[in-house]
């Protein structure tokens, strides 16, 4: 290969490496702005309410049990009985648990940043089936039962938006703050009427819970059979947790989702027993499911994904520049390459700054349009031809269009992103090979290429 051609390719490669510096700096700006946004969202959640997890209801029956222990008197060598008292609690999960929730979302702004809050209007109902003698088979006469209560765990009680009243077998009872169950966390509870522990008891319950939160709404399916229905005006739900919806419909207006579980699938009774016995409550509290109301792909993630293709974008643009050199016997100075490369790098900074105010799609259109016009105007003079400049600008615009299509493919059909990228690169390689199929690479350096000068009158 001719020495001058080798030097030119080496200079272009060095320029590409140097352009990594501003690209890395812009990528750092993206990360900083994202962290600043996350901090603002955390402040908004701190002043309103965080993500919500609903655990319960759970029936708790405190008891006192007479404990008789035989001991030996060492002096008289006689046995005697010592009577003490043991305190504990019995826990009962609902036989049936149903939740019907209608969720509305709203935006709260602070400066240029917005946080999405949700307001869930829930109807919770079901029934408890308490066995005779509360399931105690031995020494039932030694038990005395205190007032039972119903506990509901709510991860952030600041989000409760209504006065809670329990409907229990036709009675109405008021909830009070505090779950009264340490491992259940924050929440509410309501004291229940005394039970006839000797008889099997059916208790039908229901209450309305309006709950505000940010980020996620999760529900623990506490019933032996649990049915949960959620409907919301949020069109981008991300279903989370251990169980996916049995049925779901997602449209531009929102989504509806239905879950159905049983003790066979959750094994929640065993997890509760392990929690009560001190074996850890992670298995119990971790069997939740729900939906996330966070935008899955915001402008910062899109900008971050776009800049990952910056190096490829610069290489393809420089390759187009180089093609004009070798096909038209023109000489483009490395400084002119560098100015075009810097303009390409500034596209990503414009994209980030504009997307914070007007949305990613419009920001992409304006940033790409500005860069194409600037580089097209410059190239018309560099190549001393309006026709060549417009051709180059059209190719650059097509590259921006392909990049947006590739980004859209990543966001909407990630399974096909590799295929799309591979086909794009293969197509561009094919175009390059077709255009240079008859080129005498050994004779390139022997041609006398005149350096291009900036002469406004020379533009065709």
PDB file of N, CA and C in Angstrom, residues 164-222:
ATOM      1  N   UNK A 164     -59.872   3.735  57.489  1.00  0.00           N
ATOM      2  CA  UNK A 164     -60.082   2.300  57.283  1.00  0.00           C
ATOM      3  C   UNK A 164     -61.122   1.766  58.254  1.00  0.00           C
ATOM      4  N   UNK A 165     -62.114   1.073  57.700  1.00  0.00           N
ATOM      5  CA  UNK A 165     -63.147   0.431  58.512  1.00  0.00           C
ATOM      6  C   UNK A 165     -63.302  -1.002  58.032  1.00  0.00           C
ATOM      7  N   UNK A 166     -63.260  -1.927  58.980  1.00  0.00           N
ATOM      8  CA  UNK A 166     -63.405  -3.342  58.664  1.00  0.00           C
ATOM      9  C   UNK A 166     -64.868  -3.753  58.772  1.00  0.00           C
ATOM     10  N   UNK A 167     -65.334  -4.436  57.749  1.00  0.00           N
ATOM     11  CA  UNK A 167     -66.659  -5.036  57.778  1.00  0.00           C
ATOM     12  C   UNK A 167     -66.484  -6.511  58.107  1.00  0.00           C
ATOM     13  N   UNK A 168     -66.960  -6.921  59.281  1.00  0.00           N
ATOM     14  CA  UNK A 168     -66.754  -8.288  59.761  1.00  0.00           C
ATOM     15  C   UNK A 168     -68.099  -8.874  60.168  1.00  0.00           C
ATOM     16  N   UNK A 169     -68.584  -9.809  59.372  1.00  0.00           N
ATOM     17  CA  UNK A 169     -69.872 -10.461  59.671  1.00  0.00           C
ATOM     18  C   UNK A 169     -70.964  -9.438  59.981  1.00  0.00           C
ATOM     19  N   UNK A 170     -71.004  -8.383  59.177  1.00  0.00           N
ATOM     20  CA  UNK A 170     -72.043  -7.376  59.349  1.00  0.00           C
ATOM     21  C   UNK A 170     -71.690  -6.262  60.307  1.00  0.00           C
ATOM     22  N   UNK A 171     -70.615  -6.378  61.079  1.00  0.00           N
ATOM     23  CA  UNK A 171     -70.186  -5.321  61.987  1.00  0.00           C
ATOM     24  C   UNK A 171     -69.173  -4.409  61.283  1.00  0.00           C
ATOM     25  N   UNK A 172     -69.072  -3.186  61.781  1.00  0.00           N
ATOM     26  CA  UNK A 172     -68.068  -2.248  61.282  1.00  0.00           C
ATOM     27  C   UNK A 172     -67.137  -1.873  62.420  1.00  0.00           C
ATOM     28  N   UNK A 173     -65.847  -2.092  62.210  1.00  0.00           N
ATOM     29  CA  UNK A 173     -64.831  -1.855  63.221  1.00  0.00           C
ATOM     30  C   UNK A 173     -63.759  -0.944  62.646  1.00  0.00           C
ATOM     31  N   UNK A 174     -63.201  -0.103  63.497  1.00  0.00           N
ATOM     32  CA  UNK A 174     -62.200   0.870  63.063  1.00  0.00           C
ATOM     33  C   UNK A 174     -60.796   0.287  63.188  1.00  0.00           C
ATOM     34  N   UNK A 175     -59.996   0.475  62.130  1.00  0.00           N
ATOM     35  CA  UNK A 175     -58.579   0.152  62.188  1.00  0.00           C
ATOM     36  C   UNK A 175     -57.841   1.226  62.977  1.00  0.00           C
ATOM     37  N   UNK A 176     -56.724   0.860  63.574  1.00  0.00           N
ATOM     38  CA  UNK A 176     -55.834   1.810  64.248  1.00  0.00           C
ATOM     39  C   UNK A 176     -54.425   1.569  63.732  1.00  0.00           C
ATOM     40  N   UNK A 177     -53.543   2.581  63.804  1.00  0.00           N
ATOM     41  CA  UNK A 177     -52.190   2.431  63.265  1.00  0.00           C
ATOM     42  C   UNK A 177     -51.394   1.358  64.003  1.00  0.00           C
ATOM     43  N   UNK A 178     -50.458   0.767  63.266  1.00  0.00           N
ATOM     44  CA  UNK A 178     -49.574  -0.242  63.833  1.00  0.00           C
ATOM     45  C   UNK A 178     -50.089  -1.641  63.573  1.00  0.00           C
ATOM     46  N   UNK A 179     -49.227  -2.496  63.020  1.00  0.00           N
ATOM     47  CA  UNK A 179     -49.659  -3.864  62.734  1.00  0.00           C
ATOM     48  C   UNK A 179     -49.661  -4.743  63.979  1.00  0.00           C
ATOM     49  N   UNK A 180     -48.916  -4.349  65.034  1.00  0.00           N
ATOM     50  CA  UNK A 180     -48.789  -5.123  66.263  1.00  0.00           C
ATOM     51  C   UNK A 180     -48.092  -6.470  66.043  1.00  0.00           C
ATOM     52  N   UNK A 181     -47.521  -6.643  64.871  1.00  0.00           N
ATOM     53  CA  UNK A 181     -46.756  -7.853  64.563  1.00  0.00           C
ATOM     54  C   UNK A 181     -45.401  -7.386  64.044  1.00  0.00           C
ATOM     55  N   UNK A 182     -44.361  -7.594  64.847  1.00  0.00           N
ATOM     56  CA  UNK A 182     -43.060  -7.019  64.533  1.00  0.00           C
ATOM     57  C   UNK A 182     -42.529  -7.411  63.173  1.00  0.00           C
ATOM     58  N   UNK A 183     -42.589  -8.705  62.839  1.00  0.00           N
ATOM     59  CA  UNK A 183     -42.016  -9.149  61.578  1.00  0.00           C
ATOM     60  C   UNK A 183     -42.865  -8.775  60.371  1.00  0.00           C
ATOM     61  N   UNK A 184     -44.082  -8.273  60.611  1.00  0.00           N
ATOM     62  CA  UNK A 184     -44.935  -7.825  59.517  1.00  0.00           C
ATOM     63  C   UNK A 184     -44.604  -6.398  59.099  1.00  0.00           C
ATOM     64  N   UNK A 185     -43.901  -5.667  59.955  1.00  0.00           N
ATOM     65  CA  UNK A 185     -43.522  -4.298  59.641  1.00  0.00           C
ATOM     66  C   UNK A 185     -44.635  -3.318  59.945  1.00  0.00           C
ATOM     67  N   UNK A 186     -44.577  -2.170  59.259  1.00  0.00           N
ATOM     68  CA  UNK A 186     -45.603  -1.150  59.450  1.00  0.00           C
ATOM     69  C   UNK A 186     -46.950  -1.652  58.950  1.00  0.00           C
ATOM     70  N   UNK A 187     -47.996  -0.988  59.424  1.00  0.00           N
ATOM     71  CA  UNK A 187     -49.326  -1.367  58.965  1.00  0.00           C
ATOM     72  C   UNK A 187     -50.400  -0.880  59.902  1.00  0.00           C
ATOM     73  N   UNK A 188     -51.525  -1.582  59.906  1.00  0.00           N
ATOM     74  CA  UNK A 188     -52.672  -1.240  60.745  1.00  0.00           C
ATOM     75  C   UNK A 188     -53.226  -2.527  61.345  1.00  0.00           C
ATOM     76  N   UNK A 189     -54.040  -2.360  62.373  1.00  0.00           N
ATOM     77  CA  UNK A 189     -54.714  -3.518  62.958  1.00  0.00           C
ATOM     78  C   UNK A 189     -56.062  -3.084  63.507  1.00  0.00           C
ATOM     79  N   UNK A 190     -56.930  -4.071  63.729  1.00  0.00           N
ATOM     80  CA  UNK A 190     -58.241  -3.805  64.289  1.00  0.00           C
ATOM     81  C   UNK A 190     -58.553  -4.906  65.298  1.00  0.00           C
ATOM     82  N   UNK A 191     -59.016  -4.499  66.462  1.00  0.00           N
ATOM     83  CA  UNK A 191     -59.374  -5.459  67.506  1.00  0.00           C
ATOM     84  C   UNK A 191     -60.729  -6.094  67.172  1.00  0.00           C
ATOM     85  N   UNK A 192     -60.812  -7.411  67.300  1.00  0.00           N
ATOM     86  CA  UNK A 192     -62.015  -8.160  66.941  1.00  0.00           C
ATOM     87  C   UNK A 192     -62.791  -8.564  68.187  1.00  0.00           C
ATOM     88  N   UNK A 193     -64.066  -8.864  68.017  1.00  0.00           N
ATOM     89  CA  UNK A 193     -64.841  -9.382  69.161  1.00  0.00           C
ATOM     90  C   UNK A 193     -64.261 -10.712  69.636  1.00  0.00           C
ATOM     91  N   UNK A 194     -64.520 -11.016  70.900  1.00  0.00           N
ATOM     92  CA  UNK A 194     -64.025 -12.269  71.473  1.00  0.00           C
ATOM     93  C   UNK A 194     -64.594 -13.469  70.720  1.00  0.00           C
ATOM     94  N   UNK A 195     -63.773 -14.501  70.602  1.00  0.00           N
ATOM     95  CA  UNK A 195     -64.165 -15.702  69.873  1.00  0.00           C
ATOM     96  C   UNK A 195     -64.623 -16.802  70.815  1.00  0.00           C
ATOM     97  N   UNK A 196     -65.532 -17.620  70.325  1.00  0.00           N
ATOM     98  CA  UNK A 196     -65.865 -18.861  71.021  1.00  0.00           C
ATOM     99  C   UNK A 196     -64.895 -19.915  70.507  1.00  0.00           C
ATOM    100  N   UNK A 197     -63.780 -20.046  71.216  1.00  0.00           N
ATOM    101  CA  UNK A 197     -62.691 -20.876  70.709  1.00  0.00           C
ATOM    102  C   UNK A 197     -63.068 -22.351  70.590  1.00  0.00           C
ATOM    103  N   UNK A 198     -64.089 -22.772  71.305  1.00  0.00           N
ATOM    104  CA  UNK A 198     -64.436 -24.196  71.254  1.00  0.00           C
ATOM    105  C   UNK A 198     -65.102 -24.583  69.943  1.00  0.00           C
ATOM    106  N   UNK A 199     -65.739 -23.626  69.314  1.00  0.00           N
ATOM    107  CA  UNK A 199     -66.495 -23.910  68.103  1.00  0.00           C
ATOM    108  C   UNK A 199     -65.718 -23.462  66.861  1.00  0.00           C
ATOM    109  N   UNK A 200     -65.931 -24.159  65.760  1.00  0.00           N
ATOM    110  CA  UNK A 200     -65.401 -23.698  64.477  1.00  0.00           C
ATOM    111  C   UNK A 200     -66.117 -22.408  64.082  1.00  0.00           C
ATOM    112  N   UNK A 201     -65.387 -21.471  63.513  1.00  0.00           N
ATOM    113  CA  UNK A 201     -65.931 -20.139  63.253  1.00  0.00           C
ATOM    114  C   UNK A 201     -65.611 -19.712  61.823  1.00  0.00           C
ATOM    115  N   UNK A 202     -66.589 -19.098  61.177  1.00  0.00           N
ATOM    116  CA  UNK A 202     -66.405 -18.502  59.861  1.00  0.00           C
ATOM    117  C   UNK A 202     -66.518 -16.988  60.018  1.00  0.00           C
ATOM    118  N   UNK A 203     -65.516 -16.265  59.532  1.00  0.00           N
ATOM    119  CA  UNK A 203     -65.504 -14.807  59.637  1.00  0.00           C
ATOM    120  C   UNK A 203     -65.309 -14.217  58.245  1.00  0.00           C
ATOM    121  N   UNK A 204     -66.351 -13.564  57.748  1.00  0.00           N
ATOM    122  CA  UNK A 204     -66.252 -12.889  56.451  1.00  0.00           C
ATOM    123  C   UNK A 204     -65.818 -11.446  56.691  1.00  0.00           C
ATOM    124  N   UNK A 205     -64.852 -10.988  55.922  1.00  0.00           N
ATOM    125  CA  UNK A 205     -64.325  -9.633  56.123  1.00  0.00           C
ATOM    126  C   UNK A 205     -64.267  -8.898  54.795  1.00  0.00           C
ATOM    127  N   UNK A 206     -64.195  -7.591  54.900  1.00  0.00           N
ATOM    128  CA  UNK A 206     -64.021  -6.736  53.732  1.00  0.00           C
ATOM    129  C   UNK A 206     -63.674  -5.330  54.178  1.00  0.00           C
ATOM    130  N   UNK A 207     -62.863  -4.641  53.417  1.00  0.00           N
ATOM    131  CA  UNK A 207     -62.568  -3.235  53.705  1.00  0.00           C
ATOM    132  C   UNK A 207     -62.004  -2.583  52.450  1.00  0.00           C
ATOM    133  N   UNK A 208     -62.131  -1.271  52.406  1.00  0.00           N
ATOM    134  CA  UNK A 208     -61.617  -0.475  51.293  1.00  0.00           C
ATOM    135  C   UNK A 208     -60.316   0.183  51.717  1.00  0.00           C
ATOM    136  N   UNK A 209     -59.339   0.141  50.851  1.00  0.00           N
ATOM    137  CA  UNK A 209     -58.029   0.715  51.130  1.00  0.00           C
ATOM    138  C   UNK A 209     -57.590   1.535  49.929  1.00  0.00           C
ATOM    139  N   UNK A 210     -57.508   2.839  50.116  1.00  0.00           N
ATOM    140  CA  UNK A 210     -56.946   3.725  49.093  1.00  0.00           C
ATOM    141  C   UNK A 210     -55.502   4.003  49.475  1.00  0.00           C
ATOM    142  N   UNK A 211     -54.610   3.651  48.584  1.00  0.00           N
ATOM    143  CA  UNK A 211     -53.188   3.650  48.904  1.00  0.00           C
ATOM    144  C   UNK A 211     -52.413   4.419  47.844  1.00  0.00           C
ATOM    145  N   UNK A 212     -51.563   5.337  48.316  1.00  0.00           N
ATOM    146  CA  UNK A 212     -50.681   6.099  47.427  1.00  0.00           C
ATOM    147  C   UNK A 212     -49.261   5.572  47.546  1.00  0.00           C
ATOM    148  N   UNK A 213     -48.547   5.592  46.451  1.00  0.00           N
ATOM    149  CA  UNK A 213     -47.157   5.158  46.486  1.00  0.00           C
ATOM    150  C   UNK A 213     -46.421   5.607  45.238  1.00  0.00           C
ATOM    151  N   UNK A 214     -45.136   5.311  45.197  1.00  0.00           N
ATOM    152  CA  UNK A 214     -44.322   5.576  44.017  1.00  0.00           C
ATOM    153  C   UNK A 214     -43.585   4.298  43.649  1.00  0.00           C
ATOM    154  N   UNK A 215     -43.380   4.114  42.381  1.00  0.00           N
ATOM    155  CA  UNK A 215     -42.552   2.990  41.949  1.00  0.00           C
ATOM    156  C   UNK A 215     -43.331   1.708  41.763  1.00  0.00           C
ATOM    157  N   UNK A 216     -43.565   0.981  42.854  1.00  0.00           N
ATOM    158  CA  UNK A 216     -44.118  -0.365  42.742  1.00  0.00           C
ATOM    159  C   UNK A 216     -45.269  -0.573  43.724  1.00  0.00           C
ATOM    160  N   UNK A 217     -46.197  -1.415  43.299  1.00  0.00           N
ATOM    161  CA  UNK A 217     -47.275  -1.901  44.163  1.00  0.00           C
ATOM    162  C   UNK A 217     -47.187  -3.420  44.168  1.00  0.00           C
ATOM    163  N   UNK A 218     -46.909  -3.995  45.355  1.00  0.00           N
ATOM    164  CA  UNK A 218     -46.789  -5.438  45.483  1.00  0.00           C
ATOM    165  C   UNK A 218     -47.806  -5.963  46.498  1.00  0.00           C
ATOM    166  N   UNK A 219     -48.274  -7.175  46.248  1.00  0.00           N
ATOM    167  CA  UNK A 219     -49.321  -7.784  47.069  1.00  0.00           C
ATOM    168  C   UNK A 219     -48.879  -9.180  47.445  1.00  0.00           C
ATOM    169  N   UNK A 220     -49.076  -9.523  48.705  1.00  0.00           N
ATOM    170  CA  UNK A 220     -48.777 -10.872  49.188  1.00  0.00           C
ATOM    171  C   UNK A 220     -50.066 -11.690  49.163  1.00  0.00           C
ATOM    172  N   UNK A 221     -50.111 -12.770  48.391  1.00  0.00           N
ATOM    173  CA  UNK A 221     -51.344 -13.569  48.290  1.00  0.00           C
ATOM    174  C   UNK A 221     -51.513 -14.457  49.521  1.00  0.00           C
ATOM    175  N   UNK A 222     -52.135 -13.923  50.559  1.00  0.00           N
ATOM    176  CA  UNK A 222     -52.156 -14.594  51.860  1.00  0.00           C
ATOM    177  C   UNK A 222     -53.222 -15.681  51.967  1.00  0.00           C
TER     178      UNK A 222
END
